[in-house]
mmCIF file of N, CA and C in Angstrom:
data_model
loop_
_atom_site.group_PDB
_atom_site.id
_atom_site.type_symbol
_atom_site.label_atom_id
_atom_site.label_comp_id
_atom_site.label_asym_id
_atom_site.label_seq_id
_atom_site.Cartn_x
_atom_site.Cartn_y
_atom_site.Cartn_z
ATOM 1 N N MET A 11 3.582 10.144 3.593
ATOM 2 C CA MET A 11 3.134 8.845 3.147
ATOM 3 C C MET A 11 3.266 8.813 1.632
ATOM 4 N N GLY A 12 3.747 7.696 1.117
ATOM 5 C CA GLY A 12 3.931 7.544 -0.312
ATOM 6 C C GLY A 12 2.651 7.094 -1.006
ATOM 7 N N ILE A 13 2.703 7.071 -2.318
ATOM 8 C CA ILE A 13 1.551 6.669 -3.122
ATOM 9 C C ILE A 13 1.200 5.203 -2.843
ATOM 10 N N PHE A 14 2.219 4.332 -2.802
ATOM 11 C CA PHE A 14 1.910 2.922 -2.542
ATOM 12 C C PHE A 14 1.317 2.739 -1.150
ATOM 13 N N ASP A 15 1.806 3.475 -0.179
ATOM 14 C CA ASP A 15 1.216 3.406 1.164
ATOM 15 C C ASP A 15 -0.244 3.848 1.138
ATOM 16 N N SER A 16 -0.558 4.847 0.326
ATOM 17 C CA SER A 16 -1.943 5.297 0.188
ATOM 18 C C SER A 16 -2.814 4.197 -0.416
ATOM 19 N N ILE A 17 -2.265 3.480 -1.406
ATOM 20 C CA ILE A 17 -3.000 2.372 -2.016
ATOM 21 C C ILE A 17 -3.273 1.300 -0.969
ATOM 22 N N LYS A 18 -2.231 0.920 -0.227
ATOM 23 C CA LYS A 18 -2.403 -0.105 0.820
ATOM 24 C C LYS A 18 -3.424 0.333 1.855
ATOM 25 N N GLU A 19 -3.364 1.592 2.265
ATOM 26 C CA GLU A 19 -4.295 2.079 3.279
ATOM 27 C C GLU A 19 -5.734 2.011 2.781
ATOM 28 N N LYS A 20 -5.949 2.367 1.527
ATOM 29 C CA LYS A 20 -7.306 2.320 0.959
ATOM 30 C C LYS A 20 -7.823 0.884 0.907
ATOM 31 N N LEU A 21 -6.946 -0.068 0.647
ATOM 32 C CA LEU A 21 -7.362 -1.460 0.505
ATOM 33 C C LEU A 21 -7.344 -2.249 1.813
ATOM 34 N N PHE A 22 -6.349 -2.017 2.633
ATOM 35 C CA PHE A 22 -6.181 -2.804 3.844
ATOM 36 C C PHE A 22 -6.622 -2.089 5.107
ATOM 37 N N GLY A 23 -6.902 -0.799 4.995
ATOM 38 C CA GLY A 23 -7.263 -0.013 6.169
ATOM 39 C C GLY A 23 -6.020 0.580 6.798
ATOM 40 N N LYS A 24 -6.251 1.434 7.758
ATOM 41 C CA LYS A 24 -5.136 2.091 8.431
ATOM 42 C C LYS A 24 -4.462 1.126 9.388
ATOM 43 N N ALA A 25 -3.157 1.282 9.502
ATOM 44 C CA ALA A 25 -2.392 0.484 10.468
ATOM 45 C C ALA A 25 -2.759 0.936 11.872
ATOM 46 N N ALA A 26 -2.547 0.071 12.818
ATOM 47 C CA ALA A 26 -2.825 0.426 14.206
ATOM 48 C C ALA A 26 -1.963 1.617 14.600
ATOM 49 N N PRO A 27 -2.536 2.557 15.331
ATOM 50 C CA PRO A 27 -1.747 3.726 15.721
ATOM 51 C C PRO A 27 -0.612 3.344 16.658
ATOM 52 N N GLU A 28 0.454 4.114 16.570
ATOM 53 C CA GLU A 28 1.594 3.901 17.460
ATOM 54 C C GLU A 28 1.170 4.211 18.894
ATOM 55 N N PRO A 29 1.732 3.506 19.865
ATOM 56 C CA PRO A 29 1.408 3.820 21.245
ATOM 57 C C PRO A 29 1.846 5.246 21.577
ATOM 58 N N ALA A 30 1.110 5.880 22.472
ATOM 59 C CA ALA A 30 1.443 7.250 22.869
ATOM 60 C C ALA A 30 2.813 7.270 23.517
ATOM 61 N N LYS A 31 3.575 8.280 23.194
ATOM 62 C CA LYS A 31 4.918 8.406 23.760
ATOM 63 C C LYS A 31 4.852 9.372 24.937
ATOM 64 N N THR A 32 5.694 9.120 25.907
ATOM 65 C CA THR A 32 5.716 10.009 27.054
ATOM 66 C C THR A 32 6.389 11.308 26.666
ATOM 67 N N THR A 33 5.981 12.378 27.311
ATOM 68 C CA THR A 33 6.561 13.679 27.011
ATOM 69 C C THR A 33 7.648 14.000 28.019
ATOM 70 N N ALA A 34 8.436 14.987 27.693
ATOM 71 C CA ALA A 34 9.515 15.404 28.578
ATOM 72 C C ALA A 34 8.958 15.944 29.885
ATOM 73 N N ALA A 35 7.718 16.404 29.857
ATOM 74 C CA ALA A 35 7.105 16.954 31.063
ATOM 75 C C ALA A 35 6.789 15.863 32.079
ATOM 76 N N ALA A 36 6.741 14.615 31.638
ATOM 77 C CA ALA A 36 6.464 13.521 32.558
ATOM 78 C C ALA A 36 7.628 13.376 33.526
ATOM 79 N N SER A 37 7.352 12.741 34.649
ATOM 80 C CA SER A 37 8.421 12.584 35.637
ATOM 81 C C SER A 37 9.564 11.786 35.047
ATOM 82 N N GLN A 38 10.761 12.110 35.415
ATOM 83 C CA GLN A 38 11.950 11.467 34.878
ATOM 84 C C GLN A 38 12.279 10.242 35.722
ATOM 85 N N PRO A 39 12.137 9.016 35.164
ATOM 86 C CA PRO A 39 12.472 7.823 35.926
ATOM 87 C C PRO A 39 13.984 7.664 36.034
ATOM 88 N N SER A 40 14.392 6.838 36.973
ATOM 89 C CA SER A 40 15.819 6.570 37.118
ATOM 90 C C SER A 40 16.323 5.851 35.875
ATOM 91 N N GLY A 41 17.629 5.773 35.697
ATOM 92 C CA GLY A 41 18.218 5.131 34.528
ATOM 93 C C GLY A 41 17.765 3.694 34.369
ATOM 94 N N GLN A 42 17.759 2.936 35.484
ATOM 95 C CA GLN A 42 17.361 1.529 35.417
ATOM 96 C C GLN A 42 15.876 1.418 35.072
ATOM 97 N N THR A 43 15.036 2.263 35.663
ATOM 98 C CA THR A 43 13.613 2.228 35.382
ATOM 99 C C THR A 43 13.346 2.617 33.933
ATOM 100 N N ALA A 44 14.054 3.621 33.440
ATOM 101 C CA ALA A 44 13.892 4.046 32.048
ATOM 102 C C ALA A 44 14.260 2.909 31.099
ATOM 103 N N ALA A 45 15.305 2.177 31.409
ATOM 104 C CA ALA A 45 15.720 1.057 30.571
ATOM 105 C C ALA A 45 14.664 -0.054 30.594
ATOM 106 N N MET A 46 14.078 -0.291 31.761
ATOM 107 C CA MET A 46 13.027 -1.305 31.875
ATOM 108 C C MET A 46 11.800 -0.891 31.071
ATOM 109 N N ILE A 47 11.446 0.388 31.151
ATOM 110 C CA ILE A 47 10.293 0.893 30.403
ATOM 111 C C ILE A 47 10.550 0.773 28.902
ATOM 112 N N ALA A 48 11.739 1.157 28.461
ATOM 113 C CA ALA A 48 12.092 1.072 27.039
ATOM 114 C C ALA A 48 12.037 -0.374 26.559
ATOM 115 N N ALA A 49 12.542 -1.309 27.375
ATOM 116 C CA ALA A 49 12.522 -2.721 27.002
ATOM 117 C C ALA A 49 11.086 -3.234 26.902
ATOM 118 N N ALA A 50 10.244 -2.826 27.841
ATOM 119 C CA ALA A 50 8.835 -3.247 27.815
ATOM 120 C C ALA A 50 8.121 -2.680 26.589
ATOM 121 N N MET A 51 8.401 -1.413 26.270
ATOM 122 C CA MET A 51 7.776 -0.800 25.095
ATOM 123 C C MET A 51 8.220 -1.500 23.818
ATOM 124 N N ALA A 52 9.488 -1.852 23.738
ATOM 125 C CA ALA A 52 10.000 -2.554 22.558
ATOM 126 C C ALA A 52 9.353 -3.929 22.437
ATOM 127 N N ALA A 53 9.205 -4.619 23.560
ATOM 128 C CA ALA A 53 8.576 -5.940 23.541
ATOM 129 C C ALA A 53 7.114 -5.834 23.120
ATOM 130 N N ASN A 54 6.411 -4.813 23.632
ATOM 131 C CA ASN A 54 5.011 -4.612 23.257
ATOM 132 C C ASN A 54 4.879 -4.301 21.768
ATOM 133 N N LYS A 55 5.770 -3.454 21.254
ATOM 134 C CA LYS A 55 5.722 -3.105 19.840
ATOM 135 C C LYS A 55 5.996 -4.338 18.982
ATOM 136 N N ALA A 56 6.984 -5.137 19.366
ATOM 137 C CA ALA A 56 7.311 -6.347 18.620
ATOM 138 C C ALA A 56 6.130 -7.317 18.631
ATOM 139 N N GLN A 57 5.474 -7.447 19.776
ATOM 140 C CA GLN A 57 4.312 -8.340 19.884
ATOM 141 C C GLN A 57 3.171 -7.832 19.019
ATOM 142 N N ALA A 58 2.936 -6.516 19.015
ATOM 143 C CA ALA A 58 1.869 -5.939 18.193
ATOM 144 C C ALA A 58 2.147 -6.179 16.708
ATOM 145 N N GLU A 59 3.418 -6.052 16.296
ATOM 146 C CA GLU A 59 3.772 -6.307 14.900
ATOM 147 C C GLU A 59 3.532 -7.768 14.536
ATOM 148 N N LYS A 60 3.853 -8.688 15.442
ATOM 149 C CA LYS A 60 3.626 -10.107 15.178
ATOM 150 C C LYS A 60 2.138 -10.398 15.024
ATOM 151 N N VAL A 61 1.319 -9.796 15.887
ATOM 152 C CA VAL A 61 -0.130 -9.998 15.816
ATOM 153 C C VAL A 61 -0.669 -9.446 14.504
ATOM 154 N N THR A 62 -0.209 -8.270 14.108
ATOM 155 C CA THR A 62 -0.648 -7.658 12.853
ATOM 156 C C THR A 62 -0.253 -8.541 11.671
ATOM 157 N N GLN A 63 0.978 -9.034 11.660
ATOM 158 C CA GLN A 63 1.439 -9.897 10.571
ATOM 159 C C GLN A 63 0.644 -11.195 10.540
ATOM 160 N N ALA A 64 0.363 -11.771 11.699
ATOM 161 C CA ALA A 64 -0.401 -13.016 11.756
ATOM 162 C C ALA A 64 -1.815 -12.797 11.245
ATOM 163 N N ALA A 65 -2.423 -11.676 11.624
ATOM 164 C CA ALA A 65 -3.775 -11.377 11.163
ATOM 165 C C ALA A 65 -3.800 -11.186 9.658
ATOM 166 N N THR A 66 -2.794 -10.502 9.129
ATOM 167 C CA THR A 66 -2.714 -10.282 7.686
ATOM 168 C C THR A 66 -2.514 -11.610 6.968
ATOM 169 N N ALA A 67 -1.639 -12.446 7.497
ATOM 170 C CA ALA A 67 -1.359 -13.725 6.867
ATOM 171 C C ALA A 67 -2.558 -14.663 6.965
ATOM 172 N N ALA A 68 -3.305 -14.570 8.054
ATOM 173 C CA ALA A 68 -4.422 -15.465 8.281
ATOM 174 C C ALA A 68 -5.599 -15.151 7.359
ATOM 175 N N LYS A 69 -5.815 -13.895 7.059
ATOM 176 C CA LYS A 69 -6.974 -13.519 6.264
ATOM 177 C C LYS A 69 -6.567 -12.506 5.211
ATOM 178 N N PRO A 70 -6.277 -12.979 3.998
ATOM 179 C CA PRO A 70 -5.888 -12.040 2.950
ATOM 180 C C PRO A 70 -7.047 -11.119 2.582
ATOM 181 N N VAL A 71 -6.709 -9.927 2.167
ATOM 182 C CA VAL A 71 -7.697 -8.927 1.775
ATOM 183 C C VAL A 71 -8.042 -9.153 0.309
ATOM 184 N N ASP A 72 -9.336 -9.240 0.011
ATOM 185 C CA ASP A 72 -9.802 -9.448 -1.357
ATOM 186 C C ASP A 72 -9.754 -8.112 -2.105
ATOM 187 N N VAL A 73 -8.622 -7.853 -2.724
ATOM 188 C CA VAL A 73 -8.372 -6.582 -3.405
ATOM 189 C C VAL A 73 -9.384 -6.366 -4.526
ATOM 190 N N GLU A 74 -9.635 -7.394 -5.309
ATOM 191 C CA GLU A 74 -10.562 -7.273 -6.430
ATOM 192 C C GLU A 74 -11.948 -6.838 -5.957
ATOM 193 N N ALA A 75 -12.446 -7.454 -4.902
ATOM 194 C CA ALA A 75 -13.781 -7.119 -4.397
ATOM 195 C C ALA A 75 -13.851 -5.673 -3.907
ATOM 196 N N ILE A 76 -12.801 -5.219 -3.248
ATOM 197 C CA ILE A 76 -12.787 -3.847 -2.725
ATOM 198 C C ILE A 76 -12.781 -2.840 -3.870
ATOM 199 N N ILE A 77 -11.959 -3.090 -4.878
ATOM 200 C CA ILE A 77 -11.888 -2.154 -6.004
ATOM 201 C C ILE A 77 -13.183 -2.189 -6.800
ATOM 202 N N GLU A 78 -13.724 -3.371 -7.030
ATOM 203 C CA GLU A 78 -14.993 -3.473 -7.752
ATOM 204 C C GLU A 78 -16.099 -2.715 -7.023
ATOM 205 N N ALA A 79 -16.143 -2.817 -5.704
ATOM 206 C CA ALA A 79 -17.152 -2.089 -4.926
ATOM 207 C C ALA A 79 -16.961 -0.583 -5.067
ATOM 208 N N ALA A 80 -15.716 -0.144 -5.072
ATOM 209 C CA ALA A 80 -15.430 1.288 -5.215
ATOM 210 C C ALA A 80 -15.860 1.791 -6.585
ATOM 211 N N VAL A 81 -15.580 1.011 -7.625
ATOM 212 C CA VAL A 81 -15.957 1.394 -8.986
ATOM 213 C C VAL A 81 -17.481 1.431 -9.117
ATOM 214 N N LYS A 82 -18.140 0.420 -8.576
ATOM 215 C CA LYS A 82 -19.609 0.352 -8.635
ATOM 216 C C LYS A 82 -20.239 1.537 -7.908
ATOM 217 N N ALA A 83 -19.668 1.899 -6.771
ATOM 218 C CA ALA A 83 -20.199 3.032 -5.998
ATOM 219 C C ALA A 83 -20.084 4.343 -6.775
ATOM 220 N N LYS A 84 -19.057 4.450 -7.595
ATOM 221 C CA LYS A 84 -18.864 5.658 -8.401
ATOM 222 C C LYS A 84 -19.786 5.678 -9.618
ATOM 223 N N GLY A 85 -20.227 4.502 -10.047
ATOM 224 C CA GLY A 85 -21.100 4.414 -11.204
ATOM 225 C C GLY A 85 -20.416 4.770 -12.510
ATOM 226 N N VAL A 86 -19.134 4.466 -12.603
ATOM 227 C CA VAL A 86 -18.377 4.767 -13.829
ATOM 228 C C VAL A 86 -17.773 3.479 -14.383
ATOM 229 N N LYS A 87 -17.450 3.518 -15.670
ATOM 230 C CA LYS A 87 -16.728 2.399 -16.260
ATOM 231 C C LYS A 87 -15.266 2.557 -15.886
ATOM 232 N N SER A 88 -14.624 1.425 -15.640
ATOM 233 C CA SER A 88 -13.228 1.470 -15.232
ATOM 234 C C SER A 88 -12.490 0.266 -15.797
ATOM 235 N N ASN A 89 -11.290 0.499 -16.218
ATOM 236 C CA ASN A 89 -10.415 -0.556 -16.701
ATOM 237 C C ASN A 89 -9.286 -0.766 -15.682
ATOM 238 N N TRP A 90 -9.610 -0.790 -14.411
ATOM 239 C CA TRP A 90 -8.616 -0.837 -13.347
ATOM 240 C C TRP A 90 -7.761 -2.106 -13.393
ATOM 241 N N ARG A 91 -8.263 -3.169 -14.016
ATOM 242 C CA ARG A 91 -7.494 -4.419 -14.089
ATOM 243 C C ARG A 91 -6.276 -4.300 -14.996
ATOM 244 N N GLU A 92 -6.271 -3.280 -15.867
ATOM 245 C CA GLU A 92 -5.149 -3.087 -16.781
ATOM 246 C C GLU A 92 -4.517 -1.709 -16.680
ATOM 247 N N SER A 93 -5.254 -0.739 -16.192
ATOM 248 C CA SER A 93 -4.795 0.647 -16.202
ATOM 249 C C SER A 93 -4.437 1.138 -14.802
ATOM 250 N N ILE A 94 -3.199 1.574 -14.636
ATOM 251 C CA ILE A 94 -2.786 2.131 -13.348
ATOM 252 C C ILE A 94 -3.558 3.413 -13.056
ATOM 253 N N VAL A 95 -3.862 4.188 -14.094
ATOM 254 C CA VAL A 95 -4.620 5.428 -13.902
ATOM 255 C C VAL A 95 -6.013 5.104 -13.372
ATOM 256 N N ASP A 96 -6.695 4.141 -14.004
ATOM 257 C CA ASP A 96 -8.038 3.772 -13.542
ATOM 258 C C ASP A 96 -7.995 3.145 -12.147
ATOM 259 N N LEU A 97 -6.949 2.374 -11.860
ATOM 260 C CA LEU A 97 -6.810 1.782 -10.529
ATOM 261 C C LEU A 97 -6.710 2.880 -9.472
ATOM 262 N N LEU A 98 -5.853 3.861 -9.721
ATOM 263 C CA LEU A 98 -5.691 4.954 -8.763
ATOM 264 C C LEU A 98 -6.975 5.764 -8.630
ATOM 265 N N LYS A 99 -7.639 6.032 -9.742
ATOM 266 C CA LYS A 99 -8.906 6.779 -9.698
ATOM 267 C C LYS A 99 -9.970 6.019 -8.914
ATOM 268 N N ALA A 100 -10.025 4.704 -9.090
ATOM 269 C CA ALA A 100 -11.006 3.893 -8.370
ATOM 270 C C ALA A 100 -10.830 4.020 -6.862
ATOM 271 N N LEU A 101 -9.587 4.228 -6.438
ATOM 272 C CA LEU A 101 -9.281 4.339 -5.005
ATOM 273 C C LEU A 101 -9.222 5.788 -4.527
ATOM 274 N N ASP A 102 -9.616 6.725 -5.395
ATOM 275 C CA ASP A 102 -9.574 8.161 -5.065
ATOM 276 C C ASP A 102 -8.171 8.615 -4.692
ATOM 277 N N ILE A 103 -7.192 8.157 -5.457
ATOM 278 C CA ILE A 103 -5.794 8.536 -5.266
ATOM 279 C C ILE A 103 -5.349 9.290 -6.512
ATOM 280 N N ASP A 104 -4.535 10.296 -6.323
ATOM 281 C CA ASP A 104 -4.026 11.109 -7.420
ATOM 282 C C ASP A 104 -3.416 10.212 -8.500
ATOM 283 N N SER A 105 -3.900 10.371 -9.727
ATOM 284 C CA SER A 105 -3.396 9.552 -10.841
ATOM 285 C C SER A 105 -2.602 10.384 -11.848
ATOM 286 N N SER A 106 -2.237 11.581 -11.457
ATOM 287 C CA SER A 106 -1.508 12.474 -12.358
ATOM 288 C C SER A 106 -0.150 11.886 -12.728
ATOM 289 N N LEU A 107 0.448 12.467 -13.745
ATOM 290 C CA LEU A 107 1.777 12.032 -14.176
ATOM 291 C C LEU A 107 2.777 12.150 -13.033
ATOM 292 N N ASN A 108 2.714 13.235 -12.282
ATOM 293 C CA ASN A 108 3.643 13.399 -11.152
ATOM 294 C C ASN A 108 3.452 12.312 -10.103
ATOM 295 N N ALA A 109 2.198 11.949 -9.828
ATOM 296 C CA ALA A 109 1.933 10.887 -8.852
ATOM 297 C C ALA A 109 2.475 9.555 -9.355
ATOM 298 N N ARG A 110 2.311 9.301 -10.649
ATOM 299 C CA ARG A 110 2.827 8.051 -11.215
ATOM 300 C C ARG A 110 4.346 8.039 -11.240
ATOM 301 N N LYS A 111 4.960 9.192 -11.444
ATOM 302 C CA LYS A 111 6.427 9.274 -11.356
ATOM 303 C C LYS A 111 6.875 8.926 -9.940
ATOM 304 N N GLN A 112 6.177 9.478 -8.953
ATOM 305 C CA GLN A 112 6.516 9.199 -7.558
ATOM 306 C C GLN A 112 6.337 7.715 -7.255
ATOM 307 N N LEU A 113 5.240 7.128 -7.728
ATOM 308 C CA LEU A 113 4.999 5.701 -7.509
ATOM 309 C C LEU A 113 6.096 4.866 -8.161
ATOM 310 N N ALA A 114 6.506 5.228 -9.364
ATOM 311 C CA ALA A 114 7.584 4.509 -10.047
ATOM 312 C C ALA A 114 8.874 4.572 -9.230
ATOM 313 N N ALA A 115 9.153 5.740 -8.667
ATOM 314 C CA ALA A 115 10.355 5.885 -7.833
ATOM 315 C C ALA A 115 10.246 5.019 -6.582
ATOM 316 N N GLU A 116 9.075 5.012 -5.947
ATOM 317 C CA GLU A 116 8.866 4.207 -4.736
ATOM 318 C C GLU A 116 9.062 2.714 -5.019
ATOM 319 N N LEU A 117 8.622 2.281 -6.201
ATOM 320 C CA LEU A 117 8.691 0.866 -6.550
ATOM 321 C C LEU A 117 9.978 0.505 -7.286
ATOM 322 N N ASN A 118 10.923 1.456 -7.312
ATOM 323 C CA ASN A 118 12.250 1.238 -7.895
ATOM 324 C C ASN A 118 12.219 0.883 -9.374
ATOM 325 N N TYR A 119 11.465 1.652 -10.139
ATOM 326 C CA TYR A 119 11.426 1.452 -11.584
ATOM 327 C C TYR A 119 12.811 1.714 -12.156
ATOM 328 N N LYS A 120 13.334 0.754 -12.904
ATOM 329 C CA LYS A 120 14.687 0.861 -13.461
ATOM 330 C C LYS A 120 14.680 0.968 -14.978
ATOM 331 N N GLY A 121 13.503 0.936 -15.604
ATOM 332 C CA GLY A 121 13.416 0.987 -17.057
ATOM 333 C C GLY A 121 13.793 2.349 -17.608
ATOM 334 N N THR A 122 13.812 2.417 -18.913
ATOM 335 C CA THR A 122 14.176 3.666 -19.579
ATOM 336 C C THR A 122 12.999 4.282 -20.325
ATOM 337 N N ASP A 123 11.821 3.706 -20.179
ATOM 338 C CA ASP A 123 10.647 4.246 -20.856
ATOM 339 C C ASP A 123 10.346 5.638 -20.320
ATOM 340 N N PRO A 124 9.904 6.537 -21.192
ATOM 341 C CA PRO A 124 9.601 7.896 -20.735
ATOM 342 C C PRO A 124 8.390 7.908 -19.801
ATOM 343 N N ASP A 125 8.344 8.926 -18.953
ATOM 344 C CA ASP A 125 7.214 9.066 -18.035
ATOM 345 C C ASP A 125 5.915 9.135 -18.821
ATOM 346 N N GLY A 126 4.913 8.418 -18.343
ATOM 347 C CA GLY A 126 3.617 8.433 -18.990
ATOM 348 C C GLY A 126 3.495 7.456 -20.145
ATOM 349 N N SER A 127 4.578 6.727 -20.453
ATOM 350 C CA SER A 127 4.514 5.779 -21.565
ATOM 351 C C SER A 127 3.644 4.586 -21.187
ATOM 352 N N ALA A 128 3.092 3.948 -22.213
ATOM 353 C CA ALA A 128 2.263 2.762 -21.973
ATOM 354 C C ALA A 128 3.075 1.680 -21.271
ATOM 355 N N GLU A 129 4.317 1.496 -21.697
ATOM 356 C CA GLU A 129 5.161 0.451 -21.106
ATOM 357 C C GLU A 129 5.381 0.695 -19.611
ATOM 358 N N LYS A 130 5.655 1.952 -19.268
ATOM 359 C CA LYS A 130 5.898 2.274 -17.862
ATOM 360 C C LYS A 130 4.617 2.119 -17.043
ATOM 361 N N ASN A 131 3.484 2.540 -17.594
ATOM 362 C CA ASN A 131 2.215 2.409 -16.886
ATOM 363 C C ASN A 131 1.835 0.946 -16.690
ATOM 364 N N ILE A 132 2.116 0.107 -17.681
ATOM 365 C CA ILE A 132 1.849 -1.327 -17.552
ATOM 366 C C ILE A 132 2.734 -1.920 -16.462
ATOM 367 N N TRP A 133 4.007 -1.535 -16.454
ATOM 368 C CA TRP A 133 4.925 -2.005 -15.409
ATOM 369 C C TRP A 133 4.419 -1.583 -14.028
ATOM 370 N N LEU A 134 3.997 -0.326 -13.913
ATOM 371 C CA LEU A 134 3.491 0.168 -12.626
ATOM 372 C C LEU A 134 2.313 -0.667 -12.146
ATOM 373 N N HIS A 135 1.361 -0.935 -13.035
ATOM 374 C CA HIS A 135 0.180 -1.709 -12.649
ATOM 375 C C HIS A 135 0.580 -3.098 -12.170
ATOM 376 N N LYS A 136 1.433 -3.773 -12.932
ATOM 377 C CA LYS A 136 1.863 -5.122 -12.560
ATOM 378 C C LYS A 136 2.625 -5.115 -11.236
ATOM 379 N N GLU A 137 3.463 -4.121 -11.055
ATOM 380 C CA GLU A 137 4.257 -4.045 -9.829
ATOM 381 C C GLU A 137 3.377 -3.758 -8.616
ATOM 382 N N VAL A 138 2.387 -2.892 -8.780
ATOM 383 C CA VAL A 138 1.456 -2.608 -7.686
ATOM 384 C C VAL A 138 0.710 -3.883 -7.300
ATOM 385 N N MET A 139 0.223 -4.623 -8.276
ATOM 386 C CA MET A 139 -0.490 -5.875 -7.986
ATOM 387 C C MET A 139 0.426 -6.863 -7.266
ATOM 388 N N LYS A 140 1.652 -6.967 -7.731
ATOM 389 C CA LYS A 140 2.629 -7.877 -7.111
ATOM 390 C C LYS A 140 2.886 -7.465 -5.657
ATOM 391 N N LYS A 141 3.102 -6.170 -5.436
ATOM 392 C CA LYS A 141 3.386 -5.687 -4.078
ATOM 393 C C LYS A 141 2.173 -5.850 -3.168
ATOM 394 N N LEU A 142 0.969 -5.651 -3.705
ATOM 395 C CA LEU A 142 -0.233 -5.862 -2.895
ATOM 396 C C LEU A 142 -0.337 -7.318 -2.466
ATOM 397 N N ALA A 143 -0.017 -8.225 -3.377
ATOM 398 C CA ALA A 143 -0.040 -9.651 -3.041
ATOM 399 C C ALA A 143 0.994 -9.964 -1.960
ATOM 400 N N GLU A 144 2.164 -9.348 -2.052
ATOM 401 C CA GLU A 144 3.214 -9.562 -1.055
ATOM 402 C C GLU A 144 2.825 -9.014 0.315
ATOM 403 N N ASN A 145 1.906 -8.061 0.334
ATOM 404 C CA ASN A 145 1.506 -7.429 1.581
ATOM 405 C C ASN A 145 0.180 -7.959 2.119
ATOM 406 N N GLY A 146 -0.269 -9.104 1.638
ATOM 407 C CA GLY A 146 -1.477 -9.711 2.195
ATOM 408 C C GLY A 146 -2.715 -9.520 1.363
ATOM 409 N N GLY A 147 -2.559 -9.073 0.134
ATOM 410 C CA GLY A 147 -3.712 -8.912 -0.741
ATOM 411 C C GLY A 147 -3.988 -10.183 -1.533
ATOM 412 N N LYS A 148 -5.255 -10.493 -1.681
ATOM 413 C CA LYS A 148 -5.671 -11.610 -2.524
ATOM 414 C C LYS A 148 -5.897 -11.024 -3.910
ATOM 415 N N ILE A 149 -5.027 -11.393 -4.843
ATOM 416 C CA ILE A 149 -5.034 -10.838 -6.199
ATOM 417 C C ILE A 149 -5.332 -11.981 -7.182
ATOM 418 N N PRO A 150 -6.266 -11.776 -8.109
ATOM 419 C CA PRO A 150 -6.518 -12.815 -9.115
ATOM 420 C C PRO A 150 -5.239 -13.131 -9.892
ATOM 421 N N ALA A 151 -5.031 -14.401 -10.201
ATOM 422 C CA ALA A 151 -3.815 -14.843 -10.885
ATOM 423 C C ALA A 151 -3.610 -14.100 -12.204
ATOM 424 N N ALA A 152 -4.683 -13.788 -12.886
ATOM 425 C CA ALA A 152 -4.581 -13.103 -14.179
ATOM 426 C C ALA A 152 -3.930 -11.713 -14.028
ATOM 427 N N LEU A 153 -4.049 -11.109 -12.867
ATOM 428 C CA LEU A 153 -3.474 -9.785 -12.641
ATOM 429 C C LEU A 153 -2.020 -9.855 -12.204
ATOM 430 N N LEU A 154 -1.527 -11.041 -11.952
ATOM 431 C CA LEU A 154 -0.133 -11.190 -11.516
ATOM 432 C C LEU A 154 0.775 -11.652 -12.644
ATOM 433 N N LYS A 155 0.232 -11.772 -13.853
ATOM 434 C CA LYS A 155 1.032 -12.218 -14.997
ATOM 435 C C LYS A 155 1.778 -11.070 -15.597
#
């Protein structure tokens, strides 16, 4: 799992588990039956994805409220609205330089700023907020500028 996936999981919760797969030890159905089972499983998976997308679209997750609650629970000051390091710390996610390098790679950072630079960290924060909004997060407009 990538760093951005960890951020999404902390904010949106875990995705529904994949349906259990049959093992080779199970009885071997005929070719036609196996094809019918595969088609039914694909249809069920597609339906589950549609339901998940509809639920996400219907009720956006209040990202600000979740992060504020996490910061308050820790009892520390945090500048998570501007700092990618503080944002990651608020969510109990590794905020090290290596983790931020990985996050930059995941989000396709194309700039030339050196690792750990203020410019790169600002880009990371803005990109994370943008991606959270694209994935069903309710993000204050000020954080999307």
